Coordinates of C-alpha atoms in Angstrom, one line a residue:
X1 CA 110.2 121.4 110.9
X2 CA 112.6 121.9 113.9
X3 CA 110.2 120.0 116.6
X4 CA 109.7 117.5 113.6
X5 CA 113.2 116.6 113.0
X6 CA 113.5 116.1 117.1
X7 CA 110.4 114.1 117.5
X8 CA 110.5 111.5 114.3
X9 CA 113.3 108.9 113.8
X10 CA 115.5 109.0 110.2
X11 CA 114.9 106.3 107.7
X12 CA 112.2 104.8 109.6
X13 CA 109.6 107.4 109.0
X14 CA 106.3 107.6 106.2
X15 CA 107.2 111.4 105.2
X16 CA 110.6 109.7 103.5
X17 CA 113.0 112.2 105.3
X18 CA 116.8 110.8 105.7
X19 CA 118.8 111.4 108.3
X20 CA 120.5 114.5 107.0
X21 CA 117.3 116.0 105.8
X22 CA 116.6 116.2 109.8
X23 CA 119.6 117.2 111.1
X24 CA 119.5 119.9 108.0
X25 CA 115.9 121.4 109.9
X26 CA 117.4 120.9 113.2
X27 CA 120.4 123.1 112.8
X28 CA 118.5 125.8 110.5
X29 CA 115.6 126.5 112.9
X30 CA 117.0 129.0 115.0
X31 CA 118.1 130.9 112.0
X32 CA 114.9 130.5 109.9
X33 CA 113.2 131.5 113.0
X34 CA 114.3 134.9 113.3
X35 CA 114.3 135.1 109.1
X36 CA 111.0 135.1 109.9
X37 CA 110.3 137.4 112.5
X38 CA 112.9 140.0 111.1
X39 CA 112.5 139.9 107.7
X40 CA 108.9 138.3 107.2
X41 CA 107.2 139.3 109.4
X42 CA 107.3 143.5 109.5
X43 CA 106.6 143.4 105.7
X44 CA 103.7 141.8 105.7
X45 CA 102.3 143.4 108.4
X46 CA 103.3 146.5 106.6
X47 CA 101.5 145.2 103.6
X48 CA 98.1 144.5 105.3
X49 CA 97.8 147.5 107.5
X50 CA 98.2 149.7 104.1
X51 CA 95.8 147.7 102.3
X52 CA 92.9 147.4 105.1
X53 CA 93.0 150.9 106.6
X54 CA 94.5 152.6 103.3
X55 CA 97.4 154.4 105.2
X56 CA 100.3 153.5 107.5
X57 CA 99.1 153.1 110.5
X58 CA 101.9 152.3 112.7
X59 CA 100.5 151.3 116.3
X60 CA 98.7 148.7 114.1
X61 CA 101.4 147.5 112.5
X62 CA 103.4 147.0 115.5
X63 CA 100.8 145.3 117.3
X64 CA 100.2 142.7 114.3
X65 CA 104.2 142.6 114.5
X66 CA 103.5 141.3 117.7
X67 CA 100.6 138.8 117.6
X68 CA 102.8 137.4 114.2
X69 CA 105.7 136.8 115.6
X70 CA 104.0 135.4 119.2
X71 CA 102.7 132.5 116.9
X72 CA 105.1 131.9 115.2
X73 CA 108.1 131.8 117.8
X74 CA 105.9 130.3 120.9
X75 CA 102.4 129.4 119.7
X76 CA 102.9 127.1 116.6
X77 CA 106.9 125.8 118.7
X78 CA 104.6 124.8 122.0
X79 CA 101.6 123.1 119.8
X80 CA 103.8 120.8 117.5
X81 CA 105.6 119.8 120.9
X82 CA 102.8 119.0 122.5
X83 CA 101.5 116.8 119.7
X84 CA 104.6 115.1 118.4
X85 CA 107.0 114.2 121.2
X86 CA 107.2 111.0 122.6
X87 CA 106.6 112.1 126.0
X88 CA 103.0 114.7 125.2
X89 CA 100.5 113.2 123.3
X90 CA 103.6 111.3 120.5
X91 CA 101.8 111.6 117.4
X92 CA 105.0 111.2 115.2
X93 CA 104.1 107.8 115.8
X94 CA 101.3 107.9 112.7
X95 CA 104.5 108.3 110.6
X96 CA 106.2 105.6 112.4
X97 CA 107.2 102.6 109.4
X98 CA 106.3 99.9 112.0
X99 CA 103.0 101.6 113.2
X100 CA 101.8 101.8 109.3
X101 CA 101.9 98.3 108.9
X102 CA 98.1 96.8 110.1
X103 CA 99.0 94.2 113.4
X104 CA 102.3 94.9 113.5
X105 CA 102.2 95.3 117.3
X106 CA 99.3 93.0 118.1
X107 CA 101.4 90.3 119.8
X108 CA 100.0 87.3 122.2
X109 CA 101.6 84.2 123.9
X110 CA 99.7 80.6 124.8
X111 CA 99.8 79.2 128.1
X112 CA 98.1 77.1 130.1
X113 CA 96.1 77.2 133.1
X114 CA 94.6 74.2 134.7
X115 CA 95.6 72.1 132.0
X116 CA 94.0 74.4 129.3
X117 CA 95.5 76.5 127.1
X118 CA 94.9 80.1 126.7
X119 CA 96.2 83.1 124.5
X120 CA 97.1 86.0 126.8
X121 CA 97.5 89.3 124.6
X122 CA 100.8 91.2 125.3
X123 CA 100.3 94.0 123.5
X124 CA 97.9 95.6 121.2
X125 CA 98.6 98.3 118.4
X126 CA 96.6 101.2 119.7
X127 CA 98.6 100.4 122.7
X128 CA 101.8 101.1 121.4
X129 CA 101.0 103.4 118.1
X130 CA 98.7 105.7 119.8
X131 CA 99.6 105.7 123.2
X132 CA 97.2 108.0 125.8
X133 CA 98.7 111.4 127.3
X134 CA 100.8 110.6 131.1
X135 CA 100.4 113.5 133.4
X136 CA 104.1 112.4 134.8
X137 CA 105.8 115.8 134.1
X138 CA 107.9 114.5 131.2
X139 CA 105.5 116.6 128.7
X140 CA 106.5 119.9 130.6
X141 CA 110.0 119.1 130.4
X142 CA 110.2 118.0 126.5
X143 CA 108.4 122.0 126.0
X144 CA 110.4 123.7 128.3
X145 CA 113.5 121.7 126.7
X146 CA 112.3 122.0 123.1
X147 CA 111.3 125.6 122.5
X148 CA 113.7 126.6 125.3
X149 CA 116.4 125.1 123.2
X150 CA 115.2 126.6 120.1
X151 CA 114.6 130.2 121.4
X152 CA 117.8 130.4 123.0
X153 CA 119.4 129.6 119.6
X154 CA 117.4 132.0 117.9
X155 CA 118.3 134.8 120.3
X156 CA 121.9 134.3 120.1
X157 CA 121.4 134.5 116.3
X158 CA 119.8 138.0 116.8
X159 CA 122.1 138.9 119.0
X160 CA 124.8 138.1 116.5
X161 CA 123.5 138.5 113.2
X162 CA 120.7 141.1 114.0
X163 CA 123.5 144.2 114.8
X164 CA 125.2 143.8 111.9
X165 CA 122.7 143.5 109.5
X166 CA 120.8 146.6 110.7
X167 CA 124.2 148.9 110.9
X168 CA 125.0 147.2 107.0
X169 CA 121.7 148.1 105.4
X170 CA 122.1 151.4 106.8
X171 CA 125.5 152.4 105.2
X172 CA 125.0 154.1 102.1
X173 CA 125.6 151.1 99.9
X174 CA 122.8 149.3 101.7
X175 CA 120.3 151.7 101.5
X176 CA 121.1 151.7 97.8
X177 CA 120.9 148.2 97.6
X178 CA 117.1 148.3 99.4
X179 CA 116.1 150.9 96.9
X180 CA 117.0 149.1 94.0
X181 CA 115.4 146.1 95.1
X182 CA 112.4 148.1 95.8
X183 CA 112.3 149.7 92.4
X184 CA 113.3 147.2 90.3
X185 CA 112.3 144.2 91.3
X186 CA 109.0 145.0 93.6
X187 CA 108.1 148.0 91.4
X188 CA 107.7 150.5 94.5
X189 CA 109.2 153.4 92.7
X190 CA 107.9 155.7 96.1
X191 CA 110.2 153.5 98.0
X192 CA 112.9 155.1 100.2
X193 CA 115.3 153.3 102.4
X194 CA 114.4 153.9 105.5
X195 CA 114.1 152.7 109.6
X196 CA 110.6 151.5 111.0
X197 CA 110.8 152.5 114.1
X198 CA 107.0 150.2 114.4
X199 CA 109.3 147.4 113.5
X200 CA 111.9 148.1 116.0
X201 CA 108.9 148.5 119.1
X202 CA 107.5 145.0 118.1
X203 CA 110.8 143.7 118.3
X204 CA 111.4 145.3 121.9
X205 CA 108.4 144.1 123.1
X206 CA 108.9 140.2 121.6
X207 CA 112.4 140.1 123.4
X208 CA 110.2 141.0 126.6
X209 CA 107.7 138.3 125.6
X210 CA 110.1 135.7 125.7
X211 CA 111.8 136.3 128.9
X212 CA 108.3 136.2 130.5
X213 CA 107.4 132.9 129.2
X214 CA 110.3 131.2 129.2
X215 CA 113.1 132.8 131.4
X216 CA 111.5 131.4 134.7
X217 CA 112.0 127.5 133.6
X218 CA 114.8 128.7 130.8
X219 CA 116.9 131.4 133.3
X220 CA 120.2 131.6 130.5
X221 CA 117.0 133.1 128.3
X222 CA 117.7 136.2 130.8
X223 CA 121.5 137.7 130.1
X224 CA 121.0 136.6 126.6
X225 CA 118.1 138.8 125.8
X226 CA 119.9 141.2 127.6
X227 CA 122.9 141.4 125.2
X228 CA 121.0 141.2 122.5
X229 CA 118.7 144.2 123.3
X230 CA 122.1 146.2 124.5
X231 CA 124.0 145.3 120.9
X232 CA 121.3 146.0 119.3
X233 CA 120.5 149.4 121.1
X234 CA 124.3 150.0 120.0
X235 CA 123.8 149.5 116.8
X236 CA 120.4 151.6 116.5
X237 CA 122.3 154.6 118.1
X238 CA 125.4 154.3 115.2
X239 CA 122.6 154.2 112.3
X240 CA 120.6 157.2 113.7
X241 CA 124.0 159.4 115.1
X242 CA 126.6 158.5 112.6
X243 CA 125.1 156.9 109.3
X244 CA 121.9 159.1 108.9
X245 CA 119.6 156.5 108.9
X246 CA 115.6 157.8 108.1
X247 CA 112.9 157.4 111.2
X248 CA 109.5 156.9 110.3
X249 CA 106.7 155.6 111.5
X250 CA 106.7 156.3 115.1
X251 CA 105.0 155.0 117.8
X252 CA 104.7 153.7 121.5
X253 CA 105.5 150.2 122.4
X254 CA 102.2 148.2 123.1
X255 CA 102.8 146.4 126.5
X256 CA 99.5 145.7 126.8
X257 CA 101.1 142.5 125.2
X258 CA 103.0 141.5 127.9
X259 CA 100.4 141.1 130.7
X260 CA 99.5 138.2 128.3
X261 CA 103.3 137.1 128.3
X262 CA 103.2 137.1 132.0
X263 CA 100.0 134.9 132.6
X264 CA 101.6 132.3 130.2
X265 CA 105.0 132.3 132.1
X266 CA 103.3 132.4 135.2
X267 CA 101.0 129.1 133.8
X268 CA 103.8 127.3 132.2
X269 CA 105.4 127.4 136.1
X270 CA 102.4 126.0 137.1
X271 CA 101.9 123.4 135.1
X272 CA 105.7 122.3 136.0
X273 CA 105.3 122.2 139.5
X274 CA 101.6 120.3 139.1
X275 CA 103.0 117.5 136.8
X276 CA 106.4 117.7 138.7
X277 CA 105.1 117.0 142.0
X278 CA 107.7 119.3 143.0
X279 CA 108.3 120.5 147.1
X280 CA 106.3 123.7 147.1
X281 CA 103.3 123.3 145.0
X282 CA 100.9 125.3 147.1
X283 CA 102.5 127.9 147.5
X284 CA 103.4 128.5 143.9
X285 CA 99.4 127.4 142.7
X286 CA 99.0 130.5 145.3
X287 CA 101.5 132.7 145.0
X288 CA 102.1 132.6 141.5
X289 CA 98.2 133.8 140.2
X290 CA 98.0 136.3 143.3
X291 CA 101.0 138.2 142.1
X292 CA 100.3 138.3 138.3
X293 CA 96.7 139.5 139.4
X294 CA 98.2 142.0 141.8
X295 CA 100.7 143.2 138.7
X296 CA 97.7 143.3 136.5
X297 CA 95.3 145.1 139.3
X298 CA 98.3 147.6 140.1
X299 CA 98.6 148.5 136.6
X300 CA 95.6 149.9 136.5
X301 CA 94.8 151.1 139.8
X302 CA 98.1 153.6 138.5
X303 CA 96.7 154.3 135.2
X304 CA 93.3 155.5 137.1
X305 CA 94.3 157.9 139.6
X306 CA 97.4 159.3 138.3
X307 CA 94.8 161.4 136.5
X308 CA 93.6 162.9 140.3
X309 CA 95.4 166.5 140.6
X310 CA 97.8 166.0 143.9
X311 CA 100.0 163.3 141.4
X312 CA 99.6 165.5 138.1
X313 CA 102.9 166.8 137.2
X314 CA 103.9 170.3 137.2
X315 CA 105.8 172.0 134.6
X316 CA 109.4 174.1 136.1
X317 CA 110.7 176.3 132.2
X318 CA 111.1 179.5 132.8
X319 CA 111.4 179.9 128.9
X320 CA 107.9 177.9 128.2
X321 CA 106.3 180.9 130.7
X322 CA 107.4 183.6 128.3
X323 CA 105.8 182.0 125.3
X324 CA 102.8 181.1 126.9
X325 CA 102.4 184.2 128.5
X326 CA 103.3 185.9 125.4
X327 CA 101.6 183.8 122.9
X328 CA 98.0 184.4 121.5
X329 CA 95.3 181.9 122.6
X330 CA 92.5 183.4 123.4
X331 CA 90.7 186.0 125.7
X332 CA 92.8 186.4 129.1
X333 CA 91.5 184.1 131.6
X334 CA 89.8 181.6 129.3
X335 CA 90.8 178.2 129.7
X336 CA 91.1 176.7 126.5
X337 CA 92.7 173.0 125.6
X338 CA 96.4 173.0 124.8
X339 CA 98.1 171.3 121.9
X340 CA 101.4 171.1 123.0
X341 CA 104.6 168.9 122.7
X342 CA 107.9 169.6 124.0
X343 CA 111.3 167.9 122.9
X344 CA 112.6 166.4 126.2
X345 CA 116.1 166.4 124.7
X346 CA 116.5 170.2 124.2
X347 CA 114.2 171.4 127.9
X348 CA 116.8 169.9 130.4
X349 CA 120.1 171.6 128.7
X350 CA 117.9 175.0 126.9
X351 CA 119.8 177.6 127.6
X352 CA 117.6 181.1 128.1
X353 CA 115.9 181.8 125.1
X354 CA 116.5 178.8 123.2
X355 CA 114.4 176.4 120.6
X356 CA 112.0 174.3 122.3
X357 CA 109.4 172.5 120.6
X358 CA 105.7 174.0 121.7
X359 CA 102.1 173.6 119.7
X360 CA 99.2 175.7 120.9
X361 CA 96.0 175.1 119.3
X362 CA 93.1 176.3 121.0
X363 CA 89.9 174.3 120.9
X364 CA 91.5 171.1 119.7
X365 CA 93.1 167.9 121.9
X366 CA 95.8 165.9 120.3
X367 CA 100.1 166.3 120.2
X368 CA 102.3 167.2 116.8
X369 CA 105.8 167.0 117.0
X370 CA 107.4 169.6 115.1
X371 CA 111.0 170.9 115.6
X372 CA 110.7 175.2 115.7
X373 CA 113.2 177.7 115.9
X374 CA 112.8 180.6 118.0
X375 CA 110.8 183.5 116.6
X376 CA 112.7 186.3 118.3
X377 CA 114.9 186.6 121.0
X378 CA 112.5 187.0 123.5
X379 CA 110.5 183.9 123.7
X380 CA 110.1 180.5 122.3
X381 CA 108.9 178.8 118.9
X382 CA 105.0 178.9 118.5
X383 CA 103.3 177.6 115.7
X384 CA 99.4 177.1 115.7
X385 CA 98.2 173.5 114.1
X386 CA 95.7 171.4 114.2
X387 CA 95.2 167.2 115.1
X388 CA 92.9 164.5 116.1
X389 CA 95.3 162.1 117.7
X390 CA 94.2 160.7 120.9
X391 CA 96.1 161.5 124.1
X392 CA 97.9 159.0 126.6
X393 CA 97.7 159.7 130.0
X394 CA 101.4 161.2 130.0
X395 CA 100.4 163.5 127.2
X396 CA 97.5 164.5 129.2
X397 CA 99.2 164.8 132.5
X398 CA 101.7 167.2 130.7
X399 CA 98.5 169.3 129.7
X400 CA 96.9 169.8 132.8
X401 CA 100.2 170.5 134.3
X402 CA 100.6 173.4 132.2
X403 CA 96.7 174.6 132.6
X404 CA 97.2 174.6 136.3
X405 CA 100.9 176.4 136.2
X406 CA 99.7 178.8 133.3
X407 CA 96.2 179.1 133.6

């Protein structure tokens, strides 16, 4: 409804919106945008992971976070631009008052030629009611000034709006408030107030997304996603360290997702310069694919041979020796896989003989997390368990670091 109420005229339009009805969608679009994404969106998602996979399955989740709110905050913006404004392909037209009426635009004028007289047509309806696409760069412009406008809004809502609500509903009267909503009125009686960090990945990763689309034609897009992913870093750290705010459902940020956000930045650029006729075309047609390829190529050139031994990391704990030297996991000498996760927060600051977090499960690949206290003086926490999760390539690195340290 925003690219509507900037594309058709008030009063003069089939659908029967006034003037105020417009202006009403134009100034609520940034603000229904991000109701959307924040509060729509993760729900939902929520909703039809548990349903179709029977669990929580975060990494899912996150990723149809993702897709979601890519449609609706680029995708569906970018497609009713390109259909409705005057300058793309104007199809507010159909809902023009004058274009409904049949001939109202078929207009001629009599003259004469050699003593005859002749009717000349001046303009025809098709002519003026559905008028063919110009490839004169005023389509690029009307997107990138559209959405651009719209997105920028809608980020410095988030930026505004988006801290405050997360630090409210994490006070103790807001997670109350969630609760009773949940029980009474959604009868979840399970429900516990909590913080998805799924939800807050996906929206990490859709601040990303819209600085690679649009911050190369929209550059204020840049310092304002910026403040808006440093207040709301803020406010994350004064929910988990000083209200007590609940983490669950944990996962890694896809990026994958943002290769695709690149290309379509990298193509929107294009597609200026070509309909521009800007200085510099060639080099950008060049330059521009090369060095999204060469990103993309890079990427995984370093995801391959990071796994060859000379760039495997190497594992420096004096206190992770003891326990592995002390710890029962099979004959002496065997090599057997490792199941082992270490909490990067305590390592660097341990003091001798302190908690670490370390799994060991012998036969079986896959990472808990599970906070341990020491079981004597002498070495560090050890508890045996058992997974199936898949390992990452840092997870795996961290492995074969410690097989070749501790063999």
């Amino acid at each position: 409804m925003y690219v509507v109420s900037t594309s058709v005229p008030p009063h003069s339009n089939t659908l029967g919106l006034s003037a105020d009805v417009l202006a009403f969608f134009e100034h609520v679009g940034a603000p229904a945008l991000y109701g959307v994404s924040a509060l729509v969106v993760p729900p939902l998602a929520h909703w039809g992971v548990n349903r179709v996979c029977g669990a929580p399955e975060p990494h899912t989740a996150a990723k149809l976070m993702i897709v979601a709110r890519l449609i609706v905050a680029l995708v569906v913006p970018c497609v009713f631009v390109l259909l409705l404004n005057q300058d793309c392909f104007a199809l507010w037209l159909q809902v023009w008052k004058p274009c409904a009426e049949s001939g109202r635009f078929d207009i001629s004028t009599p003259v004469e030629i050699d003593y005859s007289r002749v009717t000349l047509p001046v303009t025809s309806q098709s002519e003026v009611c559905s008028p063919p696409y110009q490839p004169d760069g005023r389509c690029p412009r009307a997107v990138v000034g559209t959405v651009g406008h719209l997105l920028l809004e809608k980020l410095i809502f988030a930026a505004c709006f988006g801290p405050i609500r997360m630090v409210l509903l994490s006070l103790p009267t807001g997670r109350a408030a969630k609760e009773w909503v949940a029980h009474k009125l959604l009868r979840n009686i399970s429900y516990r107030a909590s913080t998805n960090l799924d939800t807050e990945c996906a929206g990490l990763v859709m601040l990303l997304e819209l600085v690679l689309v649009f911050g190369f034609a929209v550059p204020l897009l840049v310092p304002v996603t910026a403040v808006a992913m440093l207040l709301h870093a803020l406010a994350f750290e004064i929910c988990v360290q000083h209200l007590g705010a609940t983490l669950v459902h944990e996962t890694r940020p896809p990026m994958g997702y943002l290769w695709l956000s690149l290309l379509l930045g990298a193509g929107l650029v294009v597609w200026m310069f070509a309909e521009c006729g800007w200085a510099g075309r060639v080099l950008v047609y060049v330059g521009v694919p090369t060095g999204a390829v060469a990103g993309v190529l890079g990427y995984q050139l370093e995801k391959r041979y990071s796994q060859v031994p000379w760039s495997r990391c190497s594992i420096d704990a004096p206190q992770l020796e003891e326990s592995l030297l002390g710890a029962d996991v099979g004959p002496v000498g065997a090599l057997v896989p490792l199941n082992i996760v270490l909490s990067h927060e305590e390592v660097p600051h341990a003091t001798p003989r302190a908690s670490v977090v370390v799994s060991i499960q012998p036969g079986a690949a896959g990472m808990v997390c599970q906070p341990l206290p020491s079981t004597s003086n002498s070495s560090i926490g050890v508890k045996l368990a058992e997974t199936d999760a898949q390992l990452d390539p840092d997870q795996r690195n961290l492995i074969e670091g410690l097989r070749r340290t501790y063999p």
